CSV table of C-alpha atoms in Angstrom, one decimal:
chain,number,residue,atom,x,y,z
A,1,MET,CA,0.0,0.0,0.0
A,2,LEU,CA,2.8,2.4,0.9
A,3,CYS,CA,6.2,2.6,-0.5
A,4,LEU,CA,8.3,5.1,1.5
A,5,LEU,CA,12.0,5.7,1.8
A,6,PHE,CA,13.6,4.4,5.0
A,7,VAL,CA,14.2,7.1,7.6
A,8,ALA,CA,16.8,6.3,10.2
A,9,THR,CA,15.7,6.4,13.8
A,10,ALA,CA,16.6,9.7,15.3
A,11,PRO,CA,18.7,9.7,18.4
A,12,VAL,CA,16.8,10.4,21.6
A,13,SER,CA,18.2,11.0,25.1
A,14,ALA,CA,17.0,9.0,28.1
A,15,ALA,CA,15.5,12.2,29.5
A,16,ASP,CA,13.2,12.5,26.4
A,17,ARG,CA,11.7,9.0,27.0
A,18,PRO,CA,8.7,8.3,29.3
A,19,ALA,CA,9.6,6.7,32.5
A,20,PRO,CA,8.7,3.0,32.9
A,21,PHE,CA,5.3,2.6,34.5
A,22,THR,CA,2.5,0.2,35.4
A,23,ALA,CA,-1.2,1.3,34.9
A,24,THR,CA,-4.2,-0.8,36.0
A,25,TYR,CA,-7.6,-0.5,34.5
A,26,ARG,CA,-11.2,-1.7,35.3
A,27,VAL,CA,-12.7,-3.2,32.1
A,28,LEU,CA,-16.5,-2.7,31.6
A,29,GLN,CA,-19.0,-3.9,29.1
A,30,ALA,CA,-22.5,-2.4,28.9
A,31,GLY,CA,-21.7,-0.5,32.1
A,32,GLN,CA,-20.9,-3.7,34.0
A,33,THR,CA,-17.4,-4.6,35.3
A,34,ILE,CA,-16.2,-7.8,33.6
A,35,GLY,CA,-12.4,-7.7,34.1
A,36,GLU,CA,-9.2,-5.9,34.8
A,37,ALA,CA,-6.2,-5.0,32.7
A,38,THR,CA,-2.6,-4.1,33.5
A,39,ILE,CA,-0.4,-2.1,31.1
A,40,THR,CA,3.3,-2.0,31.6
A,41,LEU,CA,6.2,-0.1,29.9
A,42,LYS,CA,9.7,-1.2,30.6
A,43,ALA,CA,13.2,-1.2,29.1
A,44,VAL,CA,14.4,-4.6,28.0
A,45,GLY,CA,17.7,-3.6,26.4
A,46,ALA,CA,19.8,-0.6,25.4
A,47,ASP,CA,17.6,0.4,22.6
A,48,VAL,CA,14.5,-1.8,23.0
A,49,TRP,CA,11.5,-1.3,25.2
A,50,GLU,CA,8.5,-3.5,25.9
A,51,TYR,CA,4.9,-2.3,26.2
A,52,SER,CA,2.4,-5.0,27.3
A,53,ASN,CA,-1.3,-5.2,28.1
A,54,GLN,CA,-2.5,-8.2,30.2
A,55,SER,CA,-6.2,-8.6,30.8
A,56,ARG,CA,-8.5,-11.2,32.4
A,57,GLY,CA,-12.1,-11.7,33.0
A,58,THR,CA,-13.2,-11.4,36.7
A,59,ALA,CA,-17.0,-11.4,36.4
A,60,GLY,CA,-19.9,-12.6,34.3
A,61,LEU,CA,-19.4,-14.6,31.1
A,62,ALA,CA,-15.8,-13.5,30.8
A,63,ALA,CA,-14.9,-15.0,34.1
A,64,ALA,CA,-17.0,-18.2,33.5
A,65,MET,CA,-15.2,-18.8,30.2
A,66,GLY,CA,-11.8,-18.1,31.8
A,67,ALA,CA,-11.2,-15.4,29.2
A,68,SER,CA,-7.8,-13.7,29.2
A,69,SER,CA,-5.7,-11.9,26.6
A,70,SER,CA,-2.1,-10.8,26.3
A,71,GLU,CA,-0.6,-8.1,24.0
A,72,THR,CA,3.1,-7.4,23.9
A,73,THR,CA,4.9,-4.9,21.8
A,74,ARG,CA,8.7,-4.6,21.4
A,75,LEU,CA,9.4,-1.0,20.4
A,76,ARG,CA,12.2,1.3,19.6
A,77,TRP,CA,12.3,5.1,19.7
A,78,ARG,CA,12.0,7.4,16.7
A,79,GLY,CA,12.6,10.8,18.2
A,80,ALA,CA,10.3,11.0,21.1
A,81,MET,CA,7.7,8.6,19.5
A,82,PRO,CA,7.6,4.8,19.6
A,83,GLU,CA,7.9,2.5,16.6
A,84,THR,CA,6.9,-1.1,16.6
A,85,VAL,CA,9.6,-3.8,16.3
A,86,SER,CA,7.3,-6.8,17.0
A,87,TYR,CA,3.8,-7.4,18.3
A,88,ASP,CA,2.3,-10.6,19.8
A,89,TYR,CA,-1.4,-11.0,20.6
A,90,ARG,CA,-3.0,-14.0,22.3
A,91,MET,CA,-6.6,-14.6,23.5
A,92,ASP,CA,-7.6,-17.6,25.4
A,93,ALA,CA,-11.0,-18.8,26.5
A,94,ALA,CA,-12.8,-22.0,27.2
A,95,ILE,CA,-14.1,-22.5,23.7
A,96,LYS,CA,-11.4,-20.9,21.5
A,97,SER,CA,-8.1,-19.2,21.4
A,98,LYS,CA,-6.5,-16.8,18.9
A,99,HIS,CA,-3.0,-15.6,18.3
A,100,ARG,CA,-1.2,-13.3,16.0
A,101,HIS,CA,2.5,-12.3,15.5
A,102,THR,CA,3.8,-9.2,13.7
A,103,ASP,CA,7.4,-8.5,12.8
A,104,VAL,CA,8.7,-5.2,11.4
A,105,ASP,CA,11.9,-5.6,9.4
A,106,TRP,CA,13.1,-1.9,9.4
A,107,LYS,CA,16.1,-2.6,7.1
A,108,ALA,CA,13.9,-4.3,4.5
A,109,GLN,CA,11.0,-1.9,5.2
A,110,LYS,CA,8.6,-4.8,5.5
A,111,VAL,CA,5.9,-5.9,7.9
A,112,SER,CA,5.1,-9.6,8.3
A,113,VAL,CA,1.8,-10.7,10.0
A,114,ASP,CA,1.1,-14.3,10.8
A,115,ASP,CA,-2.1,-15.6,12.6
A,116,GLY,CA,-1.3,-19.2,12.0
A,117,LYS,CA,-2.3,-19.4,8.4
A,118,GLY,CA,1.0,-18.3,6.9
A,119,PRO,CA,2.6,-14.8,6.9
A,120,MET,CA,1.2,-11.8,5.0
A,121,ASN,CA,3.7,-9.2,4.0
A,122,TYR,CA,3.4,-5.5,3.1
A,123,PRO,CA,5.6,-2.3,3.2
A,124,SER,CA,6.3,-0.6,6.5
A,125,ALA,CA,6.1,3.2,7.1
A,126,PRO,CA,8.1,5.5,9.3
A,127,GLY,CA,6.5,5.9,12.7
A,128,LEU,CA,4.6,2.6,12.4
A,129,VAL,CA,2.7,1.4,15.5
A,130,ASP,CA,0.4,-1.6,16.1
A,131,ARG,CA,-3.0,-1.6,17.8
A,132,ASN,CA,-1.6,-2.4,21.2
A,133,LEU,CA,0.9,0.5,21.1
A,134,LEU,CA,-1.6,3.0,19.5
A,135,PRO,CA,-3.1,4.5,22.7
A,136,PHE,CA,0.3,5.1,24.2
A,137,ALA,CA,1.6,6.7,21.0
A,138,LEU,CA,-1.5,9.0,20.9
A,139,GLY,CA,-0.8,10.0,24.5
A,140,LEU,CA,2.8,10.9,23.7
A,141,ALA,CA,1.6,13.0,20.7
A,142,LEU,CA,-0.9,14.9,23.0
A,143,ARG,CA,1.9,15.4,25.5
A,144,ALA,CA,3.9,17.0,22.7
A,145,GLY,CA,1.1,19.5,22.0
A,146,GLN,CA,-0.5,17.8,19.0
A,147,LYS,CA,-4.3,18.1,18.7
A,148,ASP,CA,-4.8,16.6,15.2
A,149,ILE,CA,-2.9,13.3,15.0
A,150,THR,CA,-2.3,10.9,12.1
A,151,LEU,CA,-0.5,7.6,12.8
A,152,PRO,CA,0.4,4.7,10.5
A,153,VAL,CA,-1.0,1.5,12.2
A,154,ALA,CA,-0.1,-2.0,11.2
A,155,VAL,CA,-3.3,-4.0,10.7
A,156,LYS,CA,-3.7,-7.5,9.2
A,157,ARG,CA,-3.1,-6.8,5.5
A,158,GLU,CA,-1.8,-3.2,5.2
A,159,VAL,CA,-0.6,0.0,6.9
A,160,GLU,CA,-3.7,2.0,7.8
A,161,GLN,CA,-3.4,5.7,8.2
A,162,GLN,CA,-5.6,6.5,11.2
A,163,HIS,CA,-6.7,10.1,12.1
A,164,TYR,CA,-7.5,11.3,15.6
A,165,ARG,CA,-8.6,14.8,16.8
A,166,VAL,CA,-9.1,16.5,20.1
A,167,THR,CA,-12.8,17.5,20.2
A,168,GLY,CA,-13.0,19.2,23.6
A,169,GLU,CA,-12.2,19.1,27.3
A,170,GLU,CA,-14.4,17.2,29.7
A,171,ASP,CA,-14.7,16.3,33.4
A,172,VAL,CA,-14.0,12.6,33.8
A,173,SER,CA,-14.5,10.4,36.9
A,174,VAL,CA,-12.7,7.1,37.1
A,175,PRO,CA,-11.5,4.9,40.0
A,176,ALA,CA,-8.2,6.7,39.9
A,177,GLY,CA,-9.8,10.1,40.5
A,178,HIS,CA,-11.6,13.1,38.9
A,179,PHE,CA,-9.9,14.8,36.0
A,180,LYS,CA,-10.2,17.6,33.5
A,181,ALA,CA,-9.3,15.5,30.4
A,182,LEU,CA,-8.9,16.0,26.7
A,183,ARG,CA,-11.4,14.1,24.6
A,184,LEU,CA,-9.8,12.4,21.6
A,185,GLU,CA,-11.8,10.8,18.8
A,186,ARG,CA,-11.0,8.8,15.7
A,187,VAL,CA,-12.4,10.8,12.8
A,188,ASP,CA,-11.7,8.8,9.7
A,189,THR,CA,-14.1,5.9,10.4
A,190,ASP,CA,-17.6,5.1,11.7
A,191,ARG,CA,-16.1,2.7,14.2
A,192,ALA,CA,-16.3,4.8,17.4
A,193,TYR,CA,-13.1,5.2,19.4
A,194,VAL,CA,-13.0,7.8,22.1
A,195,ALA,CA,-10.3,8.3,24.7
A,196,TRP,CA,-9.8,10.8,27.5
A,197,TYR,CA,-6.3,11.9,28.3
A,198,VAL,CA,-4.5,14.0,30.9
A,199,PRO,CA,-1.2,14.2,29.1
A,200,ALA,CA,0.5,16.4,31.7
A,201,ARG,CA,0.2,13.5,34.1
A,202,TYR,CA,-0.2,10.2,32.2
A,203,PRO,CA,0.9,9.0,28.7
A,204,VAL,CA,-2.0,6.6,28.6
A,205,PRO,CA,-5.7,7.3,28.7
A,206,VAL,CA,-7.7,7.7,31.9
A,207,ARG,CA,-10.7,6.4,30.1
A,208,LEU,CA,-11.1,4.6,26.8
A,209,SER,CA,-14.3,3.6,25.0
A,210,GLN,CA,-14.3,1.5,21.8
A,211,LYS,CA,-17.4,0.3,19.9
A,212,GLY,CA,-17.5,-2.6,17.5
A,213,ASP,CA,-14.8,-4.7,19.2
A,214,GLY,CA,-16.8,-6.0,22.2
A,215,ASP,CA,-18.1,-2.5,23.1
A,216,LEU,CA,-15.5,-2.3,25.9
A,217,GLU,CA,-14.6,0.6,28.2
A,218,LEU,CA,-11.4,0.9,30.2
A,219,GLN,CA,-11.2,3.1,33.3
A,220,LEU,CA,-7.9,3.9,35.1
A,221,GLN,CA,-7.6,2.5,38.6
A,222,GLY,CA,-4.0,3.1,39.4
A,223,TYR,CA,-0.7,4.3,38.0
A,224,ARG,CA,2.8,3.9,39.4
A,225,GLN,CA,6.4,4.3,38.4
A,226,PRO,CA,9.3,2.2,39.8
């Protein structure tokens, strides 16, 4: 879909990078709590970091089916923004399981996606992120003062240019507290994605609502740094 010249990763000092953190969320569906999620950012090497999202069902059908999911992104830094190096997704439940692995070969400018049926390949793009890393990348863009954000996102068969815009400021109450938050919406699709950020305090949303993928909502419960 895209054929772009390779752009070398710009050097970035440790001071420019977000500090490692762990954020915990309450997961709701139709207003009812069904689970919990833990998001963690940590360094795993000199130039490689890991951003993971572990969730599990704690109530209702999600708990009865033993539902859990794991998303792990290995990333590098391009300036002050993250770029995906690899992404692993796994969902397990009593009746089925799913898995997907994505690799980004930055030298060859190629993305490879394999969900167990053989790899699909397509060209990469500078600044590429995956769906797991996306909310974090949006938070960093907001922290840098952006209000109209376009990010290349690796999906199953192509790089998708996704567009997000700050549409206002709202009062938000979640288990972690009461905040004056920026409301960020995806504006290039009918699939509703709305997230509320307090970028001066957190690089991840305090609340996130996504329709069409289980109609789930995440609400921040806690945030800590080592």
